[in-house]
Coordinates of C-alpha atoms and ligand atoms in Angstrom, one line a residue:
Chain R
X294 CA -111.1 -34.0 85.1
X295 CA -112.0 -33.4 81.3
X296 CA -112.6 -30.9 79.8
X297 CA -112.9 -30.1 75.9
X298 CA -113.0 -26.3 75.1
X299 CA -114.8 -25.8 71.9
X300 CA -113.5 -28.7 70.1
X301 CA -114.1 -29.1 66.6
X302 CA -112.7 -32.2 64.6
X303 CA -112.2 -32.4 61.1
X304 CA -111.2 -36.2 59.3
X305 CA -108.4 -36.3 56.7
X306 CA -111.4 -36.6 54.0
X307 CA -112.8 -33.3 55.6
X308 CA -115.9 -34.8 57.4
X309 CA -116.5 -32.6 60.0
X310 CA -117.2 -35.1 63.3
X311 CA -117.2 -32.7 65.7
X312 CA -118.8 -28.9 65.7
X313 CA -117.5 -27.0 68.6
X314 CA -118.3 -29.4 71.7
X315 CA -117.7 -27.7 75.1
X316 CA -118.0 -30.0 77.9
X317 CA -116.6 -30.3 81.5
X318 CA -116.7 -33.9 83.0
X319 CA -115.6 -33.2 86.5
X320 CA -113.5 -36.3 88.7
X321 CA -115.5 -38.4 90.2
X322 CA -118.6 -38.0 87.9
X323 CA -120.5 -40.8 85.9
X324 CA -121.4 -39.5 82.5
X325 CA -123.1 -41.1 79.9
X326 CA -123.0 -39.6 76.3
X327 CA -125.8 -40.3 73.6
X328 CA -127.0 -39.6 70.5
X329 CA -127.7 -41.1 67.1
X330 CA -125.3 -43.4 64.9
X331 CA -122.6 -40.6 63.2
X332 CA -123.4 -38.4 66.4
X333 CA -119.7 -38.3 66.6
X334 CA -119.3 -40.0 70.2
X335 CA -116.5 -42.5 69.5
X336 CA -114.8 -39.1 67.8
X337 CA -115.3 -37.4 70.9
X338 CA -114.1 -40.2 73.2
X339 CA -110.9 -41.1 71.1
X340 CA -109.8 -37.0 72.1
X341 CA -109.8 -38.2 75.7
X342 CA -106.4 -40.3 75.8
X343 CA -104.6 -38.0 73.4
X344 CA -105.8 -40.5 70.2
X345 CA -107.7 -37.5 68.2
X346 CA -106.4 -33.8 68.8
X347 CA -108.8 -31.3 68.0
X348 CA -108.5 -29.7 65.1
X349 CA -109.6 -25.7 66.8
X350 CA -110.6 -25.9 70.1
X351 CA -108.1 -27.8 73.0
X352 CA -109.4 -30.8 75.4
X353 CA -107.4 -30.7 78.7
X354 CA -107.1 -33.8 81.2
X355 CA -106.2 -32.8 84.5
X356 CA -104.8 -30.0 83.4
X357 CA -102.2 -31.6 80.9
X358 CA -103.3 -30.4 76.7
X359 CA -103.8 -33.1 75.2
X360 CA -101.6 -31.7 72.7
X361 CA -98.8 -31.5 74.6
X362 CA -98.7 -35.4 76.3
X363 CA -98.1 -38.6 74.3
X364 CA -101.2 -40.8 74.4
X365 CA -99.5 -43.4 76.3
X366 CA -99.1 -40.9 79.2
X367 CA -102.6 -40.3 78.7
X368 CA -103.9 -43.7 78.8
X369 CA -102.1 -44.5 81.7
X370 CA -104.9 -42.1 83.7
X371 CA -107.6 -42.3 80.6
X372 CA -108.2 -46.1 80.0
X373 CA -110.1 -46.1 76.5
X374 CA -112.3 -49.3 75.8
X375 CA -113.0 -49.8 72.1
X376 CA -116.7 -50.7 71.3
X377 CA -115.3 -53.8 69.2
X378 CA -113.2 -56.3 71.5
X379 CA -112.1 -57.8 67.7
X380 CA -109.8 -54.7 67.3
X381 CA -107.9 -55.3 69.8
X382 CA -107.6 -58.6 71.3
X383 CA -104.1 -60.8 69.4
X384 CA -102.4 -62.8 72.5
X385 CA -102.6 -66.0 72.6
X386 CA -104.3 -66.5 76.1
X387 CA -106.8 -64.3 78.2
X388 CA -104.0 -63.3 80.4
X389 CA -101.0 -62.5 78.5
X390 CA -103.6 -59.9 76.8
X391 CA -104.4 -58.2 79.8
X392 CA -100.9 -58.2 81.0
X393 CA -100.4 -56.5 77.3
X394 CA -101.0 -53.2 78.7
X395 CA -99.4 -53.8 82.2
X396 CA -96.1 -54.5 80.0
X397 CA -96.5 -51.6 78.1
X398 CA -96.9 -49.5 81.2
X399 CA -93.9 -51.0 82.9
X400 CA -95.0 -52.7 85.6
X401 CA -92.5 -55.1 87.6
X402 CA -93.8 -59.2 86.9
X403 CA -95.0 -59.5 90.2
X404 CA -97.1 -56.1 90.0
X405 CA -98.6 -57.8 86.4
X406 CA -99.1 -60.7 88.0
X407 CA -101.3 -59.7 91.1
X408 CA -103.0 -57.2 88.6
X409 CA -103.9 -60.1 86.0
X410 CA -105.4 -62.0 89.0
X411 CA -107.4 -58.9 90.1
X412 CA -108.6 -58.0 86.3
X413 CA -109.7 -61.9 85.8
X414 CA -111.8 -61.9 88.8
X415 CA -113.7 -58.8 87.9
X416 CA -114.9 -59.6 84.8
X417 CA -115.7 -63.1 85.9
X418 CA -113.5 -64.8 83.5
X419 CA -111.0 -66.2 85.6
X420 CA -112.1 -69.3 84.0
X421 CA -110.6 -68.6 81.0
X422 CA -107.3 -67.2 81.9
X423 CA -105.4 -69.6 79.8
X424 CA -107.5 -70.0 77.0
X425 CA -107.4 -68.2 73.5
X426 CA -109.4 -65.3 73.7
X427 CA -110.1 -65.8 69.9
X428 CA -112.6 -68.6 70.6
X429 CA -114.8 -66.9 73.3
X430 CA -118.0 -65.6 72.9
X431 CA -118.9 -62.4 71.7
X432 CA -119.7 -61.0 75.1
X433 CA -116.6 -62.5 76.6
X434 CA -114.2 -61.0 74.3
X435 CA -116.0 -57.9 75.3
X436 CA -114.7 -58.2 78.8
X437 CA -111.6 -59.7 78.1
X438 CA -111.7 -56.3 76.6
X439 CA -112.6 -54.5 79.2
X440 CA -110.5 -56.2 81.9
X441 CA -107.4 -55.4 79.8
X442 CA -108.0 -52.0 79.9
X443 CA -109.3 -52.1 83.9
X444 CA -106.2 -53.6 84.8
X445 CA -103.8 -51.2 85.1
X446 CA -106.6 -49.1 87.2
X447 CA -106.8 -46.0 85.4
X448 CA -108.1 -42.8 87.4
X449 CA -110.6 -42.6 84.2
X450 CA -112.5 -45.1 82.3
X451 CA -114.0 -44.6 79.0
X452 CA -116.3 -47.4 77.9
X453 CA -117.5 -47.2 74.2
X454 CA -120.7 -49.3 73.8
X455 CA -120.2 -51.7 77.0
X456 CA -123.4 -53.4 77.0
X457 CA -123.6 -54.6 73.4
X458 CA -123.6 -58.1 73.5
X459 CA -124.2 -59.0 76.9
X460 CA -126.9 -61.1 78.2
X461 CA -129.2 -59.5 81.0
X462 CA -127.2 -61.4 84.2
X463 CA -123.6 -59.5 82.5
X464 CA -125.6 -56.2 81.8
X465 CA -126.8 -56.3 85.1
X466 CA -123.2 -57.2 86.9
X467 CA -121.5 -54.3 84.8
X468 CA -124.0 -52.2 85.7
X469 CA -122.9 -52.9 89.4
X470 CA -119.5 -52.9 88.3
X471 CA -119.2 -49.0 86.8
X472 CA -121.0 -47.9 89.9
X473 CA -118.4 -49.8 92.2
X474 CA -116.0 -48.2 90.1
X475 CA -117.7 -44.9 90.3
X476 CA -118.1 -44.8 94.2
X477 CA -114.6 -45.7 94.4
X478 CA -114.4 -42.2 93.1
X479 CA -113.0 -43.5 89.5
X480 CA -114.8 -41.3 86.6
X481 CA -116.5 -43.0 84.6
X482 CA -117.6 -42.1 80.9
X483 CA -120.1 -44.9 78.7
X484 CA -121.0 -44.2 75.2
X485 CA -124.3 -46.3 74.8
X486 CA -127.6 -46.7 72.7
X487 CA -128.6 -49.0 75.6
X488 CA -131.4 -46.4 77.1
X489 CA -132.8 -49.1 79.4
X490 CA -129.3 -49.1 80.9
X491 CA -129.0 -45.8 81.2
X492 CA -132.3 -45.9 83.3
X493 CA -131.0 -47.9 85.9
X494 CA -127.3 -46.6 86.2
X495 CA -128.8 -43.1 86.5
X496 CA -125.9 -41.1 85.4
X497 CA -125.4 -37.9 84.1
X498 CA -126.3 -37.8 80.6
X499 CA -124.9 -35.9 77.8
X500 CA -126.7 -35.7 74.4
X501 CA -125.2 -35.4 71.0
X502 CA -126.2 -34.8 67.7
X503 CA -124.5 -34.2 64.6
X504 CA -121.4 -33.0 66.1
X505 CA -122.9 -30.8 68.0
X506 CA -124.2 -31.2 72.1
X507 CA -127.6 -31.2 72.3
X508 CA -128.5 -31.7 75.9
X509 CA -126.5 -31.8 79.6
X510 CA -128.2 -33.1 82.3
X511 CA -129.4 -35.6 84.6
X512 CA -130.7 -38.9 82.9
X513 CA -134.3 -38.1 85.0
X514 CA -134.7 -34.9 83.1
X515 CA -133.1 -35.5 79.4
X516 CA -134.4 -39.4 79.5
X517 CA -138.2 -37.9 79.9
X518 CA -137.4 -35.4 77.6
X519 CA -139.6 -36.7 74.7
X520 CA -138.9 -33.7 72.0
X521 CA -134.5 -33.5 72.8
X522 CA -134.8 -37.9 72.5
X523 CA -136.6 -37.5 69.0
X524 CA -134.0 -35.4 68.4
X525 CA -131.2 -37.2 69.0
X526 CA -133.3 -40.6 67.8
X527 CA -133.5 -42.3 71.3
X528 CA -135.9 -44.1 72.2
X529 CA -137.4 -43.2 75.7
X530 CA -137.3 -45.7 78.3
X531 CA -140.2 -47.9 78.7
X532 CA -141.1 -46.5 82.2
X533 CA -141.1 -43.0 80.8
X534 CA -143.6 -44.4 78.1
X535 CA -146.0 -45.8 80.7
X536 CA -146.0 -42.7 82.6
X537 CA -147.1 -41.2 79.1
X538 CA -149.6 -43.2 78.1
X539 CA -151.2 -42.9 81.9
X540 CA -150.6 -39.2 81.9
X541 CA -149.0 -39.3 84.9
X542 CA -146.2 -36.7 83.7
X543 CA -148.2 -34.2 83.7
X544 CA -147.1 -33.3 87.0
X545 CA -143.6 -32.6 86.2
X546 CA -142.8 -36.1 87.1
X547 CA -139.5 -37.0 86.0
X548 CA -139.8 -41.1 86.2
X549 CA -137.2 -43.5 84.8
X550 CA -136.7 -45.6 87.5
X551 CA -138.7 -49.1 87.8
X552 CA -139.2 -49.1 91.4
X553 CA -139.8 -45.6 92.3
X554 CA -142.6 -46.2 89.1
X555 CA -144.1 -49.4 90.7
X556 CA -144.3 -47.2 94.0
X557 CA -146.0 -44.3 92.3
X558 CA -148.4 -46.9 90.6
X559 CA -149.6 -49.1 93.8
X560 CA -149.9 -45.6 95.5
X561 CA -152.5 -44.3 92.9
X562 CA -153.9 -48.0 92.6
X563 CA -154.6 -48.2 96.3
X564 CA -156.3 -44.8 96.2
X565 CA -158.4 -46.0 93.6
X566 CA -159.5 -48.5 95.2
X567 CA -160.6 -46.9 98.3
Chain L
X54 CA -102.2 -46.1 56.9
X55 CA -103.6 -42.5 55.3
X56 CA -100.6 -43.7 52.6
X57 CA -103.0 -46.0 51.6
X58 CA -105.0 -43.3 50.4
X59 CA -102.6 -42.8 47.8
X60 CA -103.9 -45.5 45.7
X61 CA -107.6 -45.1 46.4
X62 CA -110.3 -44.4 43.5
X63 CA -111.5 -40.7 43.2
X64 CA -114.4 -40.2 40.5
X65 CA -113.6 -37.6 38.2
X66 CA -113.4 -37.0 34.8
X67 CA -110.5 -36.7 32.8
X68 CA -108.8 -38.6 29.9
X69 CA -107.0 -40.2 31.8
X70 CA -109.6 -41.5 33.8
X71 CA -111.5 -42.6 30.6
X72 CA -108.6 -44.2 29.1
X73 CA -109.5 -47.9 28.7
X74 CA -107.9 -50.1 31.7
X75 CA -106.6 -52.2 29.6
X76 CA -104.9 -49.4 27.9
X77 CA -104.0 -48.0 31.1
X78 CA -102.6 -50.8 32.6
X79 CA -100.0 -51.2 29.2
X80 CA -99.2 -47.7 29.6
X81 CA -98.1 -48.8 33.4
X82 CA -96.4 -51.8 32.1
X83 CA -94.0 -49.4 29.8
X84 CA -93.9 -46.9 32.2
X85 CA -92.2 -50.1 34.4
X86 CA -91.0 -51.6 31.8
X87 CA -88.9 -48.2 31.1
X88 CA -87.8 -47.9 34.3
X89 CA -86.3 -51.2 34.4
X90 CA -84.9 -50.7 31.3
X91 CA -82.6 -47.7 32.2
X92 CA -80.0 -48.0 35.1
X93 CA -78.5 -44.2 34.9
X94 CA -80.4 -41.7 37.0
X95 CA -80.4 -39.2 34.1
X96 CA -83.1 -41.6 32.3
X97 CA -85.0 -42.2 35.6
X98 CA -85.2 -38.8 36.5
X99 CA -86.7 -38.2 33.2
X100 CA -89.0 -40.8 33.0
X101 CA -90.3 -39.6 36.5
X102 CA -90.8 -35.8 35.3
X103 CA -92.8 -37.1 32.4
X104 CA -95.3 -38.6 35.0
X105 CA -95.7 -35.5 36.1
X106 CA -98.2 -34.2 33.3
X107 CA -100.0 -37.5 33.6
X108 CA -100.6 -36.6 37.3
X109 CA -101.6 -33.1 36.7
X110 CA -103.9 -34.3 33.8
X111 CA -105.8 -36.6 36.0
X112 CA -106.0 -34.3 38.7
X113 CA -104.5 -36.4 41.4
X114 CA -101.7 -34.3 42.5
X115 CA -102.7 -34.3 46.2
X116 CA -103.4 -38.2 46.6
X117 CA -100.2 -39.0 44.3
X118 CA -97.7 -36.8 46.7
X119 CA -99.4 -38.6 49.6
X120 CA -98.1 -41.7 47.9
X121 CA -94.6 -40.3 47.2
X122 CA -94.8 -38.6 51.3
X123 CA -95.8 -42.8 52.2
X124 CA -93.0 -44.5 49.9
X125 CA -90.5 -41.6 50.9
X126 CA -88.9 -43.6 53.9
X127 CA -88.3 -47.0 52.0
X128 CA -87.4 -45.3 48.9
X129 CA -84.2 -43.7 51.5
X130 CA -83.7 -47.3 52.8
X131 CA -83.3 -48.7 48.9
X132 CA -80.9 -45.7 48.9
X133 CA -78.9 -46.7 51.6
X134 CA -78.7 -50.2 51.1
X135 CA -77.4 -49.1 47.6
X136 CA -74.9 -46.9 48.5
X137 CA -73.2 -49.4 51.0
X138 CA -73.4 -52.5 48.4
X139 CA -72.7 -50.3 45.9
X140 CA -71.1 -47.1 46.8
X141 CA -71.9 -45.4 43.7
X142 CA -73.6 -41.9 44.6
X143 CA -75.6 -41.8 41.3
X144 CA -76.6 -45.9 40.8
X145 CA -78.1 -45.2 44.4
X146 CA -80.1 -42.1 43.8
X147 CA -81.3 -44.0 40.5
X148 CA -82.5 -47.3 42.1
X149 CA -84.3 -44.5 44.9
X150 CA -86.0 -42.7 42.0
X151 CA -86.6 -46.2 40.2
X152 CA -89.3 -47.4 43.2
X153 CA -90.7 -44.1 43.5
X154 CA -91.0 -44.2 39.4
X155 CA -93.1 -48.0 40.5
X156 CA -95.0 -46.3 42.9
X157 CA -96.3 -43.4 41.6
X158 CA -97.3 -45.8 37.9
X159 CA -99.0 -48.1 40.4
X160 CA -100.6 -44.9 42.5
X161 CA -101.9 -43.1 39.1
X162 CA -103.2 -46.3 37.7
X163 CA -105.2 -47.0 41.0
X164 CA -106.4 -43.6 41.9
X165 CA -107.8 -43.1 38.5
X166 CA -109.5 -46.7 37.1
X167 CA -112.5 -47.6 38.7
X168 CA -112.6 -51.0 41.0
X169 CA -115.7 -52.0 38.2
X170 CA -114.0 -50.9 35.3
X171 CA -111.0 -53.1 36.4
X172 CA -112.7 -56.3 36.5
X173 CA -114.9 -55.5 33.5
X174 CA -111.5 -55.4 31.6
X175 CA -110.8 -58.7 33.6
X176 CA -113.6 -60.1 32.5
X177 CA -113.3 -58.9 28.8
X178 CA -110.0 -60.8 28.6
X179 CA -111.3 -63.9 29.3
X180 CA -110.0 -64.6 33.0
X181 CA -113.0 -66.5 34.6
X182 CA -115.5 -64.5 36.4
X183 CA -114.5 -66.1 39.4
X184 CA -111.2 -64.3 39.5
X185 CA -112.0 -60.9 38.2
X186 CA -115.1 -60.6 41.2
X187 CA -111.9 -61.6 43.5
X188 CA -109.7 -58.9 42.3
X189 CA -112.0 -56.3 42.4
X190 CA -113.4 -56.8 46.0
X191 CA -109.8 -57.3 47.4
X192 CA -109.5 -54.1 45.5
X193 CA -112.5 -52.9 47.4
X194 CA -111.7 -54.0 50.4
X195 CA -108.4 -52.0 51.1
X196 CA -110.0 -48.7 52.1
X197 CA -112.0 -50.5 54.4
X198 CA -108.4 -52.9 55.4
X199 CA -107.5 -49.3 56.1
X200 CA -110.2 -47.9 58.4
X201 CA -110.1 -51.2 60.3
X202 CA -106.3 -51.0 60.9
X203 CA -106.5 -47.0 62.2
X204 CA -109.3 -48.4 64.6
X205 CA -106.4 -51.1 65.7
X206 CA -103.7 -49.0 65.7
X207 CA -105.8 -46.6 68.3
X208 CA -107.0 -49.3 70.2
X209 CA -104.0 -50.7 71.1
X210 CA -102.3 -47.1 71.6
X211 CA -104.7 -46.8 74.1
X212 CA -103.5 -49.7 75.7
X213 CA -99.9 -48.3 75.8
X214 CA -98.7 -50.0 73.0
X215 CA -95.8 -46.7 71.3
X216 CA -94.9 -47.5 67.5
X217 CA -92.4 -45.1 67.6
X218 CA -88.9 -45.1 69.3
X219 CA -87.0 -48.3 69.7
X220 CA -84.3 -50.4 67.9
X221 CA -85.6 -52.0 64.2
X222 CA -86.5 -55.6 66.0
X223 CA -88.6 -53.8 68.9
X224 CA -90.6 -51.9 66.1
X225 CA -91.3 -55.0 64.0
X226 CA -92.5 -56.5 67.2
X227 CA -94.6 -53.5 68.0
X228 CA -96.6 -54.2 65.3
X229 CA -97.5 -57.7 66.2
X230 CA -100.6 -56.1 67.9
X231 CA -101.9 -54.5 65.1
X232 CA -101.5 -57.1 62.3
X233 CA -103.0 -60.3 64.5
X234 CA -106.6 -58.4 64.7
X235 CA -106.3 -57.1 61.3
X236 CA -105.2 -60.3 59.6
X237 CA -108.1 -62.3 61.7
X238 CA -110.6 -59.7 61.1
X239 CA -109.8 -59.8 57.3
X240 CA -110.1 -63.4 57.8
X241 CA -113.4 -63.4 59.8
X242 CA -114.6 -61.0 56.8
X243 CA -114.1 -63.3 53.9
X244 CA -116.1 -65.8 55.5
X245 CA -118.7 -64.2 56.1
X246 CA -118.8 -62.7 52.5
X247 CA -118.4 -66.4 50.9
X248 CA -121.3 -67.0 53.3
X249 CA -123.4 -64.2 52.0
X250 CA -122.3 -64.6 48.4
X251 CA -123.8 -68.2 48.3
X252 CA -126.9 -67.7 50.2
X253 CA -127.7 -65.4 47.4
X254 CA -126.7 -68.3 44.6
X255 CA -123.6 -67.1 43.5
X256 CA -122.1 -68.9 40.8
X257 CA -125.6 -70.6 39.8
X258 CA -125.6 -68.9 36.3
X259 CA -122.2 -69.7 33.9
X260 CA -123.1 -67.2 31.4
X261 CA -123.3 -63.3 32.6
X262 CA -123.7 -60.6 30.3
X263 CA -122.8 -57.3 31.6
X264 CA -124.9 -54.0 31.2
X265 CA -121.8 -51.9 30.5
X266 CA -119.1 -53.0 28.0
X267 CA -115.4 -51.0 27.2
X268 CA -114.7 -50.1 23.6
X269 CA -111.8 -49.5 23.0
X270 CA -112.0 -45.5 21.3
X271 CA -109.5 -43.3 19.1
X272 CA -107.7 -41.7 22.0
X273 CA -106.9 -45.5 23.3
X274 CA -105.3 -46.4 20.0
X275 CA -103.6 -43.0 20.0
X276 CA -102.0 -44.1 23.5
X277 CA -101.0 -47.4 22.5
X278 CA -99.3 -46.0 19.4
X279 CA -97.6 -43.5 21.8
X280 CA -96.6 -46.3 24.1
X281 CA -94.7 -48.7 21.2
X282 CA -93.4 -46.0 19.9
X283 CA -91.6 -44.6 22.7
X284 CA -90.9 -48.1 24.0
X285 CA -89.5 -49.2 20.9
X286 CA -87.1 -45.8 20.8
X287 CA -85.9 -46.3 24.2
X288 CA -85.0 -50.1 23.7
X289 CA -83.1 -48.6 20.4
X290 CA -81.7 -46.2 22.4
X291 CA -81.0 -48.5 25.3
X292 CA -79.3 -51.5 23.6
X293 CA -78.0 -50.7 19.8
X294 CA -76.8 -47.2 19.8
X295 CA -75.3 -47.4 23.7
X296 CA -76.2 -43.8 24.1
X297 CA -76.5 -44.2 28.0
Ligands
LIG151 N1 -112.0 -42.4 59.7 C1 -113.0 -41.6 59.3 N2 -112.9 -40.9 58.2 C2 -114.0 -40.1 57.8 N3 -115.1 -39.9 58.5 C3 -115.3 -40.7 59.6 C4 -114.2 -41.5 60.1 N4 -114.7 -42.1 61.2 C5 -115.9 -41.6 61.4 N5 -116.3 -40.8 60.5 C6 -117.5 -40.0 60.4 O1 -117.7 -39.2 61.5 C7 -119.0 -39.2 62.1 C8 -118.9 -39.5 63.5 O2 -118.5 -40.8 63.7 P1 -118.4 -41.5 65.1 O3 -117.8 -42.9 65.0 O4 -117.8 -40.6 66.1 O5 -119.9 -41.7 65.5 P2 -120.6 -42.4 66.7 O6 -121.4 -41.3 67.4 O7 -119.6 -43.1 67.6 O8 -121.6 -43.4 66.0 P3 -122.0 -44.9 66.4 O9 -123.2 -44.8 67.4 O10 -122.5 -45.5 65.2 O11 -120.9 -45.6 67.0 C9 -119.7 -40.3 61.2 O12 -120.6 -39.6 60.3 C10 -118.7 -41.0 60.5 O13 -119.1 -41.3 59.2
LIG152 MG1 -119.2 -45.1 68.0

């Protein structure tokens, strides 16, 4: 469990990022966290493994301050994945990098070993294990990345931007892949622009803007919110926006999802026609 | 990497900001050349207490003990190394104060010329435009250099990677992770700027003219006298009447 108690965060050049942000993100739970560019959501992440300490206000993981732990202790629970894969990747192959942080942990060569396997067949890139993660794609550095970090199965994963990059097949096989991760009881946190993702993953969403929370709440209810998403400069998902421009919200209707929306539509169309 | 901070450009204005670079940068030669000069640490530690009115003039007091704060642990290691080669108490503490002399001239020069004004006065003393557009976006790039490498250094703490703690080879190692993404990044970067520099013709023109020039003013000349005069006592004192 997470939980930031009024945090505020102040940069050496006295930026303030973050403006007193309460928030409880309980085990278990699948949040996603929103808001415009300079929201301060990478900030807030980076106060989740101990990187960041707040500046007023205390974040606790499972009960430990994050004060009070080293941030590899942290990370060993908290697995944080950067939203560049170019700031971290350096081995020389695809598997000594994501044995990089099973080393660093201390895990026996046989442990690292089965682990590497296990991280290389999740992300689908087993293909590359002994090639030079430098020369990969954009979106496979990304879950070279991401592997890396998944590999030493921490209780908590913290994904900054996931889906930039990836092609609709990868969106779609993360997308399977967090809530696998999620029912398997692992919490799960994404920072992401990617509304359309959002929409299908269905998490809780938390909005932020300027430092500051905006909105806490299911993605049904803050995703059709059409006055918090100007706010926070989202752009509502496109089923939302048909329901709109057919006025079908007017009932309350809280619609994100594509096939409960095609449902509601041959419903009305059938009545129509009779 | 917030020591780098130490030598970044702040806008303000104060004479020693509007100094001309050129005129600066000789007053940072002397300043060197000075502390190269003297060996005793009498002489050193004066020549470092007379920066300190330069520092206080050009208002950069903070960023400049940020600099001394970063330099602090290799200026002890030069004062080490010293003292066991050496084993003279005072030729030790000199050599010590001797960098930190280096680093703060470097620091005050940086922190109060302008990345423009630095290749203007490049450019002014006929080094080919090529070069001085060079110097000053390396110079430019270094805050950014710095940004990118915090970004490493968290993302690879996240990973478990601890910088501190260890013997001196296991350090070096441990920072194998951070300078491979930084180095290729910086890498990555300059291509991409080449690339974005020619598809908007640079180079296609031989002759630029520039919209601001530097004149050399009153205070400048006043500075240079200052500087050969002082330079030209010291090497008096230093070498003909063997006062130190
Ligand atoms: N190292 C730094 N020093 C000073 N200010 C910073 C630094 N890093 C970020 N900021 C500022 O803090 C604010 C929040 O940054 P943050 O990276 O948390 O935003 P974000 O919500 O992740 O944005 P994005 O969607 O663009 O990733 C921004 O206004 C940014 O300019
Ligand atoms: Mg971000």
């Amino acid at each position: 469990m997470i939980e930031t108690h009024d945090v505020y965060y102040t940069y050496p050049n006295g930026f303030e990022a973050l403006k007193g942000v309460s928030l409880a993100i309980e085990t278990g739970e699948f949040v996603a966290i929103m808001g415009e560019n300079g929201a301060g959501k990478t900030t807030l992440i980076k106060h989740f493994n101990g990187l960041m300490k707040p500046t007023r206000g205390s974040v606790v993981v499972d009960g430990r301050d994050t004060k009070k732990v080293t941030v590899a202790t942290l990370s060993r629970d908290v697995g944080l994945v950067f939203q560049n894969p170019d700031h971290q990747l350096f081995s020389e192959t695809v598997e000594d990098e994501i044995a990089f942080g099973l080393r660093n942990f201390g895990f026996d060569d046989k442990t690292i070993e089965r682990r590497v396997d296990w991280a290389l067949n999740l992300l689908n890139i087993s293909q590359y294990r002994t090639t030079s993660p430098f020369i990969l794609s954009g979106g496979e550095r990304k879950r070279v990345a991401l592997s890396s970090v998944l590999s030493w199965d921490p209780k908590i994963v913290v994904l900054d931007e996931p889906t930039i990059g990836q092609d609709y097949l990868q969106k779609e096989r993360l997308r399977q892949f967090i809530m696998q991760l999620n029912t398997q009881g692992k919490t799960v946190v994404i920072v992401t622009h990617d509304v359309e993702f959002v929409a299908d993953c269905k998490p809780r969403v938390v909005l932020m803007s300027k430092g500051r929370l905006l909105a806490d709440g299911s993605s049904e209810k803050i995703l059709t919110d059409d006055k918090l998403l100007e706010e926070a400069s989202i752009i509502p998902p496109q089923v939302a926006q048909l329901f709109w421009q057919l006025k079908f919200n007017n009932a309350g209707r809280e619609i994100i999802d594509v096939y409960e929306a095609a449902e509601i539509l041959a419903r009305e169309i059938r009545e129509r026609m009779n | 990497m917030k020591s780098l901070d130490g030598l970044r450009f702040r806008k303000r204005k104060t004479p020693i900001h509007r100094l001309d670079p050129r005129v600066k940068f000789l007053l940072i030669c002397a300043i060197f050349a000075l502390s190269i000069i003297f060996v005793d640490l009498m002489s050193i530690t004066i020549i470092f207490l007379a920066l300190v009115p330069l520092v206080l003039l050009a208002q950069v007091q903070g960023e400049w003990l940020r600099s001394l704060r970063a330099s602090a642990l290799l200026a002890a290691f030069i004062f080490v190394l010293n003292l066991i080669f050496v084993s003279d108490l005072y030729y030790a503490l000199a050599m010590a104060f001797r960098f930190l002399v280096i680093v703060s001239s470097f620091s005050i020069f940086f922190l109060t010329t302008s990345p423009d004004d630095l290749g203007l006065a490049l450019e002014q003393s006929h080094f080919p435009y090529e070069f001085s557009f060079a110097f000053t976006t390396a110079i430019r790039f270094v805050p950014e250099l710095a940004k990118e490498a915090q970004i490493i250094v968290d993302a690879q703490r996240s990973r478990g990677l601890e910088l501190e703690g260890g013997n001196i080879l296991k350090r070096i190692r441990n920072y194998i992770p951070i300078l491979i993404p930084l180095i290729v990044s910086a890498i990555r970067r300059s291509m991409e700027l080449a690339e974005a520099m020619e598809s908007r013709c640079f180079g296609a023109v031989k002759m630029r003219t520039s919209l601001h020039a530097l004149k050399i003013r009153s205070m400048d000349y006043l500075v240079i006298l200052m500087i050969v005069l002082v330079l030209a006592g010291s090497i008096y004192i230093r070498f003909y009447i063997h006062l130190l």
